[in-house]
Tab-separated table of C-alpha atoms in Angstrom:
chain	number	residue	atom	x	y	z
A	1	UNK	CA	3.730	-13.151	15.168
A	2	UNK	CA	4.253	-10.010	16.773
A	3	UNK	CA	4.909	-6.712	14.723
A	4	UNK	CA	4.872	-2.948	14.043
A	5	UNK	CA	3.255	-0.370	12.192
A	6	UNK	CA	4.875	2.841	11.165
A	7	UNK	CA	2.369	5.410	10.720
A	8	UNK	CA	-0.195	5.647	13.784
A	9	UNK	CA	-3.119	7.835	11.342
A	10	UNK	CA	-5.973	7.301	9.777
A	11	UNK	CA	-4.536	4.233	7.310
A	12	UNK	CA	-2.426	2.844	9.963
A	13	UNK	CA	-5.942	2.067	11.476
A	14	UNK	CA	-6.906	0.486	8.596
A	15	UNK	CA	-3.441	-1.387	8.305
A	16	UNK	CA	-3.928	-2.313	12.017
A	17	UNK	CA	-7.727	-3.678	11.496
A	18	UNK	CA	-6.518	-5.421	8.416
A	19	UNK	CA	-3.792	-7.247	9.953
A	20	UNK	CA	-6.776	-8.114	12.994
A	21	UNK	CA	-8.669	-9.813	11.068
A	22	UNK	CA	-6.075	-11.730	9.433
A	23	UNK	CA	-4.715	-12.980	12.666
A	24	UNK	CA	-1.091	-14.008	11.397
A	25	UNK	CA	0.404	-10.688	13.029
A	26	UNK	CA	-0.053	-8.869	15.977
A	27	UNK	CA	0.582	-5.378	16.149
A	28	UNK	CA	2.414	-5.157	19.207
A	29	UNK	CA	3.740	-1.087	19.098
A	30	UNK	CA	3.425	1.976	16.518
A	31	UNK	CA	5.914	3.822	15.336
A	32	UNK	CA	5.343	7.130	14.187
A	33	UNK	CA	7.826	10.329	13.610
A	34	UNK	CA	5.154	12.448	15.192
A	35	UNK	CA	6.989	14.134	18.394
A	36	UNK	CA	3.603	14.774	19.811
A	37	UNK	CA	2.374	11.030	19.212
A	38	UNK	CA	5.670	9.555	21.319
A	39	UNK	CA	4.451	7.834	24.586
A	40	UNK	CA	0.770	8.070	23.718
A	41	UNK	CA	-1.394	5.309	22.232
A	42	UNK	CA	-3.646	4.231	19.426
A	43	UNK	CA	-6.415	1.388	19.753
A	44	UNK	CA	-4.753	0.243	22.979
A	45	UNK	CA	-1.591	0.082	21.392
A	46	UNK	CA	1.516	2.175	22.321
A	47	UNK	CA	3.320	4.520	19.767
A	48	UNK	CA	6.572	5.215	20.092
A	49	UNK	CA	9.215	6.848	17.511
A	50	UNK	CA	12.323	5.072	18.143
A	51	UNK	CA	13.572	2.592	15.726
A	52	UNK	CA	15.698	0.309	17.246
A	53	UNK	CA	13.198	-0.008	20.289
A	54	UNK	CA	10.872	-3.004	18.774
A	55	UNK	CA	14.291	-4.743	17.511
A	56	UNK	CA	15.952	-4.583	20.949
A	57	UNK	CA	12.254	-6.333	21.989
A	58	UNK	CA	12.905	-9.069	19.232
A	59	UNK	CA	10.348	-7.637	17.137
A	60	UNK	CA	11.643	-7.468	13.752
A	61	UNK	CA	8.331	-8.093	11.162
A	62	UNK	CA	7.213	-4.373	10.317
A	63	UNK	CA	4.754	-2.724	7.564
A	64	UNK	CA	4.525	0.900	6.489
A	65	UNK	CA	0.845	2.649	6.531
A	66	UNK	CA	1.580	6.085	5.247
A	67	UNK	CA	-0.305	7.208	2.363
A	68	UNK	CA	1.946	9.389	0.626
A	69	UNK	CA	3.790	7.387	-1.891
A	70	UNK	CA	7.391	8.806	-1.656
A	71	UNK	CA	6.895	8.985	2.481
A	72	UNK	CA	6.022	5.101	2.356
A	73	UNK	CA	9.488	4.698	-0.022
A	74	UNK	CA	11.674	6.346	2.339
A	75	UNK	CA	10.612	5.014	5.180
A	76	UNK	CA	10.509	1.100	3.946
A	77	UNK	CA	13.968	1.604	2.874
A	78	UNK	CA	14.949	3.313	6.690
A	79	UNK	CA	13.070	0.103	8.276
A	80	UNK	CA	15.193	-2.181	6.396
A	81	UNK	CA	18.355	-0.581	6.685
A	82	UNK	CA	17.434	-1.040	10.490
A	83	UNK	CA	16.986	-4.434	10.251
A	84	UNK	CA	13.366	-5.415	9.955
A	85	UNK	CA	11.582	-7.701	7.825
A	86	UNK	CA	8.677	-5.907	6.123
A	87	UNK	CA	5.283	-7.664	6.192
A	88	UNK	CA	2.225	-7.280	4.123
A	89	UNK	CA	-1.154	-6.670	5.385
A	90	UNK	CA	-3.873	-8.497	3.220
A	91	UNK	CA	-7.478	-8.396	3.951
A	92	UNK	CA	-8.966	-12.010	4.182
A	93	UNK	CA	-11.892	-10.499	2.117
A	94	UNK	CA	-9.855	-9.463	-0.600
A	95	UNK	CA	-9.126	-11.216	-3.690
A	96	UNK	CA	-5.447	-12.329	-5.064
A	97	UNK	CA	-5.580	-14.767	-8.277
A	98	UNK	CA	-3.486	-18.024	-7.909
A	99	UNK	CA	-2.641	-16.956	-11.212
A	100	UNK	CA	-0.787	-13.747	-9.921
A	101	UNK	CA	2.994	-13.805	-11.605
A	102	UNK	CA	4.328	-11.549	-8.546
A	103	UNK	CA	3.955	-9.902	-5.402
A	104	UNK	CA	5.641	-8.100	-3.160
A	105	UNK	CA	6.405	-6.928	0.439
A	106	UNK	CA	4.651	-4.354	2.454
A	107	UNK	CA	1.584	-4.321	0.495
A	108	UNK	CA	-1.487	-3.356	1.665
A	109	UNK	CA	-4.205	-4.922	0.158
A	110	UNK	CA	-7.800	-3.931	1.408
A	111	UNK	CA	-11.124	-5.483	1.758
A	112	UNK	CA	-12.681	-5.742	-1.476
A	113	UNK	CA	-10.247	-5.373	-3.617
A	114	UNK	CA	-9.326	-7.510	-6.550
A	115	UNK	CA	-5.725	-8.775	-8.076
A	116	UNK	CA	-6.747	-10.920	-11.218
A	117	UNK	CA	-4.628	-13.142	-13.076
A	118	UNK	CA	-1.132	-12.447	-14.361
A	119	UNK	CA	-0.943	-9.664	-12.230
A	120	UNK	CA	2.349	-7.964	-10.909
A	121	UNK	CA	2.687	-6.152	-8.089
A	122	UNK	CA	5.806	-4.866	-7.061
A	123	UNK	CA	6.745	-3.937	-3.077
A	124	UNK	CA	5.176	-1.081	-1.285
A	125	UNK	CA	2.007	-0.913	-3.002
A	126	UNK	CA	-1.327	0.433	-1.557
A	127	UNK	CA	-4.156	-1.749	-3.318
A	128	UNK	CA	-7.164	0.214	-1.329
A	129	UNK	CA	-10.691	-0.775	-0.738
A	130	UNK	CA	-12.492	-2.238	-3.655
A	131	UNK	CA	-9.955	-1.686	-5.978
A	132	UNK	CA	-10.282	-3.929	-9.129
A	133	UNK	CA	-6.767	-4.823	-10.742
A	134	UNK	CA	-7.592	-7.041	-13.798
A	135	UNK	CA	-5.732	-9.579	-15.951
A	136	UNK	CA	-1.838	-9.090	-16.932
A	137	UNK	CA	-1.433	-5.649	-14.853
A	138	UNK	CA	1.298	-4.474	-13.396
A	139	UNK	CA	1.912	-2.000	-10.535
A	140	UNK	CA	4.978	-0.498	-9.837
A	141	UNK	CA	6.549	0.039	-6.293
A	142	UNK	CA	5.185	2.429	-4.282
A	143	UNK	CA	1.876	3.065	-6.301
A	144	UNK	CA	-1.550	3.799	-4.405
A	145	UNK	CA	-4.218	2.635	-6.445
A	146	UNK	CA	-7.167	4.375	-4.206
A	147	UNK	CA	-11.228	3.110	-3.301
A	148	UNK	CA	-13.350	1.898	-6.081
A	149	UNK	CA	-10.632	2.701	-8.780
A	150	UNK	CA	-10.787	0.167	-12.146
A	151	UNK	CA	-8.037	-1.162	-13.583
A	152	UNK	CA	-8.776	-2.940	-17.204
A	153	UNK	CA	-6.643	-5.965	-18.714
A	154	UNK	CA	-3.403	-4.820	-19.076
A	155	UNK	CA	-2.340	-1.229	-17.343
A	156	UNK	CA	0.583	-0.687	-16.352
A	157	UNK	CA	0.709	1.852	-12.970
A	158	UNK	CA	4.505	2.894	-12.989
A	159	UNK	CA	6.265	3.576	-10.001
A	160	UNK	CA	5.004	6.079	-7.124
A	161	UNK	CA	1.899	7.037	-9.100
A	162	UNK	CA	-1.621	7.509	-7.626
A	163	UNK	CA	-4.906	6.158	-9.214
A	164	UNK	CA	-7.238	8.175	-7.233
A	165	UNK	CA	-10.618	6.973	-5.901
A	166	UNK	CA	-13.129	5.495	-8.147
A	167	UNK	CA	-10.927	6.688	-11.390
A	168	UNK	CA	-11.444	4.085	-14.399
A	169	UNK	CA	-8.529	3.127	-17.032
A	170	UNK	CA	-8.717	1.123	-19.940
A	171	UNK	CA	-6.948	-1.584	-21.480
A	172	UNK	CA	-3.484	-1.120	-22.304
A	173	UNK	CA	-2.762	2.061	-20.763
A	174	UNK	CA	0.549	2.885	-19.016
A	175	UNK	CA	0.386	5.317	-16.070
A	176	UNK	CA	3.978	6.823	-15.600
A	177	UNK	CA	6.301	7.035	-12.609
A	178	UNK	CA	4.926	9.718	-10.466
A	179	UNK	CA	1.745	10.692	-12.204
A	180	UNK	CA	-1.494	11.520	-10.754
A	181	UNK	CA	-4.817	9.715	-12.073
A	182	UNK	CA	-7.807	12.142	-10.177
A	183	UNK	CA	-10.568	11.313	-8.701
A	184	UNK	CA	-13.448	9.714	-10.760
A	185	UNK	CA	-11.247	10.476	-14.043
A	186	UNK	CA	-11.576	7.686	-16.688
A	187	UNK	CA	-8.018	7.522	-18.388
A	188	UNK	CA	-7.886	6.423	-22.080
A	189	UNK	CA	-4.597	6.901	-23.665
A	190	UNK	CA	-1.351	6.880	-21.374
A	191	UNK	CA	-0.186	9.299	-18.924
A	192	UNK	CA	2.575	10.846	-18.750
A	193	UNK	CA	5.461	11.248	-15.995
A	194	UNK	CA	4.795	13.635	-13.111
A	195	UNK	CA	1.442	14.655	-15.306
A	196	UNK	CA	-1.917	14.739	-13.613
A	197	UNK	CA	-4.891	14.315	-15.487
A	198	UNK	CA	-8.746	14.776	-14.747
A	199	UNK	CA	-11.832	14.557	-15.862
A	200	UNK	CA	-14.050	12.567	-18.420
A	201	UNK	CA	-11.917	11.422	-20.478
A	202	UNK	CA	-8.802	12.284	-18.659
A	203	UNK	CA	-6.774	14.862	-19.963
């Protein structure tokens, strides 16, 4: 099926090999809000930043590869206030339990990365390279959970909060709306709202 990608940067090219080697969509246009990007093109593929241009084509199946996590809410809600369907992107070398409770729509799921059982993940959710998600988690819309990051039995990543690349967080821990987890940080107790915390152990 054909589709579009909004966002024509770095992780739309990731989005757009993902969805390659899945072969169920076929990214058919970009659409980026980039004035200099209109009427150009990325990996053979035209970008354009007009909205109701793929719908008057009768292509309505989109998915949102921007890496900030309130940019990907906004514009998820815009697409389907215009009409489309959103799409997930999931890498045929990743790993999603049968046992999963729930998952949502335009998630990007990334090679390598791991969704164990009883997991929850709600819509808009970046699940990035290598990223293990263990038993009974739960991720909240519009989280990023970033490259080699480690999630233990349990965590709870609340809504539009970052897990940033290769952190580690224990069992049990609840990472609140908003809040940053920083690079290579190992998280033991929970984190606060809007709070970023660092280091070894994460404070």
């Amino acid at each position: 099926m054909d589709c579009v990608i909004y966002g024509a940067g770095g992780h739309g090219r990731v989005v757009h090999n993902i969805l390659a080697e899945g072969g169920q969509y076929r990214p058919v246009l970009w659409l980026d809000s980039d004035p200099k990007l209109d009427g150009s093109s990325l990996l053979g593929t035209p970008i354009v930043d007009d909205l109701s241009l793929p719908i008057a084509r009768g292509v309505r199946h989109a998915i949102v590869a921007v890496g900030d996590n309130a940019s990907r809410l906004q514009i998820a809600t815009r697409l389907l206030e215009a009409g489309y369907e959103l799409i997930n992107a999931i890498h045929p070398r990743s790993y999603l339990s049968s046992g999963v409770i729930s998952f949502g729509t335009n998630v990007v799921m990334c090679a390598g990365a791991h969704v164990c059982t009883g997991g929850r993940v709600a819509n808009s959710v970046i699940l990035n390279t290598a990223c293990i998600v263990d038993h009974e988690c739960r991720i909240g819309e519009g989280a990023h959970i970033c490259p080699g990051a480690r999630l233990a039995g349990r965590v709870a990543v609340e809504r539009a909060a970052f897990v940033g690349l290769g952190a580690s967080i224990i069992q049990n821990v609840t990472v609140g709306v908003g809040a940053t987890v920083a690079a290579g940080a190992v998280v033991i107790r929970n984190v606060p709202a809007g709070v970023t915390v660092k280091g070894v152990p994460a404070r």
